[in-house]
mmCIF file of C-alpha atoms in Angstrom:
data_model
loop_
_atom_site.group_PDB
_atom_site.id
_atom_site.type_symbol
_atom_site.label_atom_id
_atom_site.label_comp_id
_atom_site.label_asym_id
_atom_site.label_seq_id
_atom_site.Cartn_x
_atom_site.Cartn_y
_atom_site.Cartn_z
ATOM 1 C CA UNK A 282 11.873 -17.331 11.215
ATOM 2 C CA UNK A 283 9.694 -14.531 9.254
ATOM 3 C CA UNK A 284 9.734 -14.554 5.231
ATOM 4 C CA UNK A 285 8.460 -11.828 3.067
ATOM 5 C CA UNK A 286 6.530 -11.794 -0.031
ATOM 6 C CA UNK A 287 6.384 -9.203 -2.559
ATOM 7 C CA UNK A 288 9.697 -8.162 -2.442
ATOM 8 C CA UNK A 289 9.706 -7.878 1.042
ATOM 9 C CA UNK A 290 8.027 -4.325 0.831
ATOM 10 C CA UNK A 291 4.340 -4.852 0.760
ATOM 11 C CA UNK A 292 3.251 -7.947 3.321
ATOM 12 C CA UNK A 293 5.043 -10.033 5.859
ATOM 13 C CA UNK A 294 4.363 -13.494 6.630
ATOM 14 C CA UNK A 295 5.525 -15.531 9.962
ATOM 15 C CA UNK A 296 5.750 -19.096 10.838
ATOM 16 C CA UNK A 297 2.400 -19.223 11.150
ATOM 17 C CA UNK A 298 1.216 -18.057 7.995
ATOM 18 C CA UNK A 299 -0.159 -15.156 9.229
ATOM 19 C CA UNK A 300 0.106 -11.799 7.084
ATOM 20 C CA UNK A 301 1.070 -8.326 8.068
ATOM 21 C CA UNK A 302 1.008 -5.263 6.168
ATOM 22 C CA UNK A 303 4.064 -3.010 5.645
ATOM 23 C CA UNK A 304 2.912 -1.008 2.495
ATOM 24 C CA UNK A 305 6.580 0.428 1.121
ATOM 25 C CA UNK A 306 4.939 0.928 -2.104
ATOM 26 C CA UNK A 307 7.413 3.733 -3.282
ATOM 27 C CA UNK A 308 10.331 1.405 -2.177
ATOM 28 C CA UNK A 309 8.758 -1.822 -4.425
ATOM 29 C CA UNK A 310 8.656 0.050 -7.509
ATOM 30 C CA UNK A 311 12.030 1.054 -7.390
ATOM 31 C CA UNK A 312 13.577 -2.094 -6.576
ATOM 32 C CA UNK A 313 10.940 -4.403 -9.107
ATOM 33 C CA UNK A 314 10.588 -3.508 -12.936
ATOM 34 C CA UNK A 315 6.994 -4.980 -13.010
ATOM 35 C CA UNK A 316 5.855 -4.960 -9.857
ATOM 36 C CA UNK A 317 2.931 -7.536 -9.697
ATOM 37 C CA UNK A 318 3.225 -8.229 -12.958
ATOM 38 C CA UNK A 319 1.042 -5.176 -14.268
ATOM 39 C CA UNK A 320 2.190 -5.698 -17.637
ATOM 40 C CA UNK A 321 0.309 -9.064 -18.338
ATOM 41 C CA UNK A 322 3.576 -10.827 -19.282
ATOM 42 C CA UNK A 323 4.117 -13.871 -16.688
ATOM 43 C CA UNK A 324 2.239 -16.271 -14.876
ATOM 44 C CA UNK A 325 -0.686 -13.625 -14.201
ATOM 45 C CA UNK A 326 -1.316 -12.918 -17.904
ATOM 46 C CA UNK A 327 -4.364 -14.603 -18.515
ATOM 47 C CA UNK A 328 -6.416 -13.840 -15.305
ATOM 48 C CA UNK A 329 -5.606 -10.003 -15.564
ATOM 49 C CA UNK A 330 -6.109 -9.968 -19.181
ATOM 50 C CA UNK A 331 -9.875 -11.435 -18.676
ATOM 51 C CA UNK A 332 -10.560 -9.164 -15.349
ATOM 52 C CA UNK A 333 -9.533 -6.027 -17.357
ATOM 53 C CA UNK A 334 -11.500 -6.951 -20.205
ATOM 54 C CA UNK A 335 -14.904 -7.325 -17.180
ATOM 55 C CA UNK A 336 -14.205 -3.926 -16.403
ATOM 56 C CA UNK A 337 -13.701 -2.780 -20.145
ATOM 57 C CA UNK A 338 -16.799 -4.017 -20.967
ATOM 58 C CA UNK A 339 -18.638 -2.007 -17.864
ATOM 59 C CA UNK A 340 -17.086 0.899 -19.124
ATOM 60 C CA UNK A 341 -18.938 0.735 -22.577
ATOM 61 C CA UNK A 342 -21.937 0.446 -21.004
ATOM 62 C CA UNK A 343 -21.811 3.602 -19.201
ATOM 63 C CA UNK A 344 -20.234 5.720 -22.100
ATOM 64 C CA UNK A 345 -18.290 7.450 -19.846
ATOM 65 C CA UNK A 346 -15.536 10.323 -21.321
ATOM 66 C CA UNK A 347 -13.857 11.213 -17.867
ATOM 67 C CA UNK A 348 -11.985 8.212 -15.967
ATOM 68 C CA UNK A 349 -9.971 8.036 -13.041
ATOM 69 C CA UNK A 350 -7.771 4.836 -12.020
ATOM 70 C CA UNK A 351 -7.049 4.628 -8.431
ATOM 71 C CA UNK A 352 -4.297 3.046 -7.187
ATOM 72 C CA UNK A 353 -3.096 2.894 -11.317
ATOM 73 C CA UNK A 354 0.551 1.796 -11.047
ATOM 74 C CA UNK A 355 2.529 1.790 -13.758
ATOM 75 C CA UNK A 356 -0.424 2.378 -16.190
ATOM 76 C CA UNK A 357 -1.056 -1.088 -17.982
ATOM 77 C CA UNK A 358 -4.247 -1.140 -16.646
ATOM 78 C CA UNK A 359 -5.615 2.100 -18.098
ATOM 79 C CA UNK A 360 -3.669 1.584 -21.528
ATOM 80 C CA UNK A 361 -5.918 -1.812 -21.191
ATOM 81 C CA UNK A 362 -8.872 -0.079 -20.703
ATOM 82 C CA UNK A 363 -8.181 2.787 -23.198
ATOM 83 C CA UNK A 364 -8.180 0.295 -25.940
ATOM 84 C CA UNK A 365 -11.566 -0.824 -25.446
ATOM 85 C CA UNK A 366 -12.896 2.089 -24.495
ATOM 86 C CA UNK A 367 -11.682 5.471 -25.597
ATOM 87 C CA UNK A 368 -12.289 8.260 -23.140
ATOM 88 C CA UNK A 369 -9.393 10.738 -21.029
ATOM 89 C CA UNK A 370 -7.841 8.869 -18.436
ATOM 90 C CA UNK A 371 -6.362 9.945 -15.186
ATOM 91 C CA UNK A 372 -4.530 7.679 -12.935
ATOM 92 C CA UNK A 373 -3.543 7.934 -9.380
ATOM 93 C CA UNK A 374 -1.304 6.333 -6.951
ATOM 94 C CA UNK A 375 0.804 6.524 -3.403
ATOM 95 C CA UNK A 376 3.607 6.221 -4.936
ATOM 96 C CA UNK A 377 5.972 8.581 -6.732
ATOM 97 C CA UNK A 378 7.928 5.950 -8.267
ATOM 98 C CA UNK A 379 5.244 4.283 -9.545
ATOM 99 C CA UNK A 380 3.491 7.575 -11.530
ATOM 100 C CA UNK A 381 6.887 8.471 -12.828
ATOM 101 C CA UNK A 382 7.222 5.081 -14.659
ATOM 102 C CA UNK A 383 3.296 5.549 -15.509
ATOM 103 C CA UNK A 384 4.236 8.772 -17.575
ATOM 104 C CA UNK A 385 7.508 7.391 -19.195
ATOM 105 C CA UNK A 386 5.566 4.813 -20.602
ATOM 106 C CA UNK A 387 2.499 6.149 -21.718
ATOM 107 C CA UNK A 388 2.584 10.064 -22.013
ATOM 108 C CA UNK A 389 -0.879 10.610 -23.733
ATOM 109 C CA UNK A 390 -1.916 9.496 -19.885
ATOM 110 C CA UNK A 391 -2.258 12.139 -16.887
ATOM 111 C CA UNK A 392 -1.079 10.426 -13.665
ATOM 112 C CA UNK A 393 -0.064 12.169 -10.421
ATOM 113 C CA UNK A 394 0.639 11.145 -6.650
ATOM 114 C CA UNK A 395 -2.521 11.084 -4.737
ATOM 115 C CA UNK A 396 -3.301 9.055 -0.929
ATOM 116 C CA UNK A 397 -7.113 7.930 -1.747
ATOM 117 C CA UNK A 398 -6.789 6.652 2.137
ATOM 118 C CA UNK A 399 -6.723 10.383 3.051
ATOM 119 C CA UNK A 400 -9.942 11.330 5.053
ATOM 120 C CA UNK A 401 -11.890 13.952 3.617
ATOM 121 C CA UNK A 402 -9.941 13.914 0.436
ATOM 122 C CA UNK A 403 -10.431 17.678 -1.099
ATOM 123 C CA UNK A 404 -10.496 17.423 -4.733
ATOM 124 C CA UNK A 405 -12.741 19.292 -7.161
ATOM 125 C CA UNK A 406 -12.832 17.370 -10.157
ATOM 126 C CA UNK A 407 -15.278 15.246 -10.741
ATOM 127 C CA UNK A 408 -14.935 11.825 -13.584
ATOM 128 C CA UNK A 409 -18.269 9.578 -14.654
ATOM 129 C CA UNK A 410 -16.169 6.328 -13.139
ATOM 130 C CA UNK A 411 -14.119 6.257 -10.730
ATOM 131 C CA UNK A 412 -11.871 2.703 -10.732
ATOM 132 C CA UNK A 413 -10.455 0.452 -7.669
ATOM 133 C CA UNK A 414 -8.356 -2.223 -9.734
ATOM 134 C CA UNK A 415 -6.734 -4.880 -7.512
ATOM 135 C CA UNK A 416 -6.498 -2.265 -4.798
ATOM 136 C CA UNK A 417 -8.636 -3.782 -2.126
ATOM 137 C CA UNK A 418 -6.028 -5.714 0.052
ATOM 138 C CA UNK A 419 -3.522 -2.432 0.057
ATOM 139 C CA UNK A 420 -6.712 -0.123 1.587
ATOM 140 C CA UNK A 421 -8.626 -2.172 4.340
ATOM 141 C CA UNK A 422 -8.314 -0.504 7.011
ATOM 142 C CA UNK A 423 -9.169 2.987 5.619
ATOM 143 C CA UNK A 424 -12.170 1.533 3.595
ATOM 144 C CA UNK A 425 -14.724 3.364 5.206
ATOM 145 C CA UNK A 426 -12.607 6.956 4.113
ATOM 146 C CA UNK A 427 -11.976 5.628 0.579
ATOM 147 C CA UNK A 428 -15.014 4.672 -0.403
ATOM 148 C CA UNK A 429 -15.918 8.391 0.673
ATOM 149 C CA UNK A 430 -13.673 9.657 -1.600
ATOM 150 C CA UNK A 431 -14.526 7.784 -3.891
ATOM 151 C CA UNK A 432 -18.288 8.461 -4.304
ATOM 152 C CA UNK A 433 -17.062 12.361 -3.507
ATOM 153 C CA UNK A 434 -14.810 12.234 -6.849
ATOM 154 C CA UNK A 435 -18.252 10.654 -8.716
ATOM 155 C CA UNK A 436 -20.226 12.755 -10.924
ATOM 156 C CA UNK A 437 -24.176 12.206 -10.119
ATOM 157 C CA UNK A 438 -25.039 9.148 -11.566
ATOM 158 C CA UNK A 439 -21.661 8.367 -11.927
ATOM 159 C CA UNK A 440 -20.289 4.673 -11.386
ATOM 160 C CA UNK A 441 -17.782 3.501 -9.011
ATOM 161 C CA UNK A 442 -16.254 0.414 -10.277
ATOM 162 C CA UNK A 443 -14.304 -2.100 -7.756
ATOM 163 C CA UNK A 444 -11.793 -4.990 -9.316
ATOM 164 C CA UNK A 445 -10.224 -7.383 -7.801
ATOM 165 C CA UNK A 446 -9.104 -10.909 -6.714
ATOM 166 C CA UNK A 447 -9.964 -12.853 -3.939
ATOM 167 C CA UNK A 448 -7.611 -15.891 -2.672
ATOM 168 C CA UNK A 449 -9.687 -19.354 -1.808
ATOM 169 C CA UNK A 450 -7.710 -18.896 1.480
ATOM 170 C CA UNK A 451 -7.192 -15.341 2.636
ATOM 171 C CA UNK A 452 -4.895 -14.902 4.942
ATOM 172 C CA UNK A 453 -5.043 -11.181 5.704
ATOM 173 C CA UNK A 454 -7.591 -8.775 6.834
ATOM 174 C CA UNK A 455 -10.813 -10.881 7.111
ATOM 175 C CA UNK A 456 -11.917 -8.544 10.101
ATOM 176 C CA UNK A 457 -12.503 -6.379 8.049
ATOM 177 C CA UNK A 458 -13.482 -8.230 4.711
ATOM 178 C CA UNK A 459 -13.693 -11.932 4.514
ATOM 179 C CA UNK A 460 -13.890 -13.095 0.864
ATOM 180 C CA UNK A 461 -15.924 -12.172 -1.736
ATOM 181 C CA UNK A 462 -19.119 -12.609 0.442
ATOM 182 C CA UNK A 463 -17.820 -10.392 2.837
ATOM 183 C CA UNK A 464 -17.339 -7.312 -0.031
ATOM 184 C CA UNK A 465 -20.498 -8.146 -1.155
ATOM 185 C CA UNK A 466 -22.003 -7.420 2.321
ATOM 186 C CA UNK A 467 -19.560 -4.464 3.101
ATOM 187 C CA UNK A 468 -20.156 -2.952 -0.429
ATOM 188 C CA UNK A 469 -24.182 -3.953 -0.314
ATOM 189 C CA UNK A 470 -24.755 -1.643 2.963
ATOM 190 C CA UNK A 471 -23.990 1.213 1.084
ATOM 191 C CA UNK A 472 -25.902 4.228 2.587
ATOM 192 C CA UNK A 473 -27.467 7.449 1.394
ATOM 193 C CA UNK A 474 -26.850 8.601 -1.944
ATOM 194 C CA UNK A 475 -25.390 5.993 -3.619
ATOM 195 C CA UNK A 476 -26.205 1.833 -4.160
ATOM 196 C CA UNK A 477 -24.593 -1.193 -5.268
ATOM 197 C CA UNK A 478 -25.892 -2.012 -8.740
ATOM 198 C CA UNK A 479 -23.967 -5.078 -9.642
ATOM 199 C CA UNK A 480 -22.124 -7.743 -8.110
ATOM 200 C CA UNK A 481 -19.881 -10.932 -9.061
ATOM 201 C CA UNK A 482 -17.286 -13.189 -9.327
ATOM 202 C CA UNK A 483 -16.003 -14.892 -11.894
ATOM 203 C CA UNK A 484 -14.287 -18.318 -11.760
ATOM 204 C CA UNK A 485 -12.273 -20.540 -14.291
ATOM 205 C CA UNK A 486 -9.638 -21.753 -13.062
ATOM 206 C CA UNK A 487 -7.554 -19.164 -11.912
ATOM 207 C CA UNK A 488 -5.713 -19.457 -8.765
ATOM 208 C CA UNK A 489 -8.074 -17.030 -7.438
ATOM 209 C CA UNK A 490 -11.683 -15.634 -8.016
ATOM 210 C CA UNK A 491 -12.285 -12.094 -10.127
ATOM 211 C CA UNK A 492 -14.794 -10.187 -7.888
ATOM 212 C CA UNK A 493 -16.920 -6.940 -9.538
ATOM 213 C CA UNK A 494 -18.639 -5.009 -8.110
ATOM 214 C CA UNK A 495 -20.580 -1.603 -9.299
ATOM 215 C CA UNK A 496 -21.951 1.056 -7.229
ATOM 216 C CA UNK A 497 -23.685 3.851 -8.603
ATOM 217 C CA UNK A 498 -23.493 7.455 -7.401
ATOM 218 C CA UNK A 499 -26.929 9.712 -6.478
ATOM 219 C CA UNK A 500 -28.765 6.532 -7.167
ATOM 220 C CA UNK A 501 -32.150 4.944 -5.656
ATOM 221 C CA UNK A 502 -31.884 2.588 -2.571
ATOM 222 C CA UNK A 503 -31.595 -1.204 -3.207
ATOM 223 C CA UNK A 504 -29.230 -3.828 -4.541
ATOM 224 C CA UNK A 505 -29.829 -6.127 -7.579
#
């Protein structure tokens, strides 16, 4: 008999423990008031809490004033983020739901409904960091097209910034990244104009490890 996690919208799990992706995003957000706990108020609290503050501290370092959240929910994460680091925010995610919650709750945030997965994304704008926060798992098989994007959406020099946690056992999609090793090769191989800068994980405890990883747009070749 097959069980569901996350509400039953976003994975599916059989017998065998073995994961398959559904992805009703837009479906999840109505039926859940906190989907993932975003708001840092259950059992999650602490690890998102110190992750957010990893990527709050990145953020001083570049002084950036133009910030895009992909993949931003309901918004917690950016009002996180916005009060260590002041600059104009702009969040996106799949689904509709989701940004009209975002903008309920905190109005001095733009948000709109925007497929990163798209290939060949065409927008003009252009921010000085560009954010994947706990994203990774929802956008595996299109990583090759968001990381496009992404690096697209940078300005030059600008710094892509990738957050997220990795399970001790991962059940689902290590063909295409296998732990925190594996995103350090994937993002590592980075080609042409831009290079991964920085890269760790961070481990105390939690039920799973914080990976972070910078890249930096227009930049020389190499890794440190």
């Amino acid at each position: 008999m097959t069980h569901n996690v996350s509400k039953d919208f976003i994975f599916t799990e059989d017998e065998s423990g073995k994961m398959k992706f559904v992805g009703n995003f837009d479906e999840y957000y109505q039926s859940e008031k906190d989907p993932w706990d975003q708001s840092a108020q259950g059992e999650s609290a602490e690890y998102y809490i110190q992750s957010r503050d990893r990527v709050a501290a990145w953020l001083n370092k570049t002084n950036a004033n133009n910030i895009l959240e992909i993949g931003c929910g309901l918004g917690y994460a950016s009002e996180h983020f916005a009060n260590i680091h002041s600059a104009k925010y702009v969040g996106w995610d799949i689904s509709e739901s989701a940004i009209l919650k975002a903008q309920e709750l905190f109005p001095n945030f733009n948000f709109a409904m925007r497929d990163i997965t798209t290939p060949n994304l065409k927008i003009e704008d252009k921010y000085d960091v560009v954010i994947l926060n706990q994203l990774l798992w929802y956008i595996l098989p299109q990583l090759d097209d968001v990381l496009k994007n992404c690096l697209n959406l940078l300005e030059n020099n600008g710094k892509l910034i990738i957050s997220n946690a990795f399970a001790r056992e991962q059940r689902f999609g290590n063909e295409y990244i296998d732990g925190f090793a594996g995103a350090y090769q994937y993002f590592g191989s980075v080609r042409g104009y831009a290079k991964l800068t920085h890269a760790e994980f961070n481990d105390e405890g939690f039920r799973n490890q914080d990976g972070l990883f910078i890249i930096e747009n227009n930049a020389c070749s190499g890794t440190d």
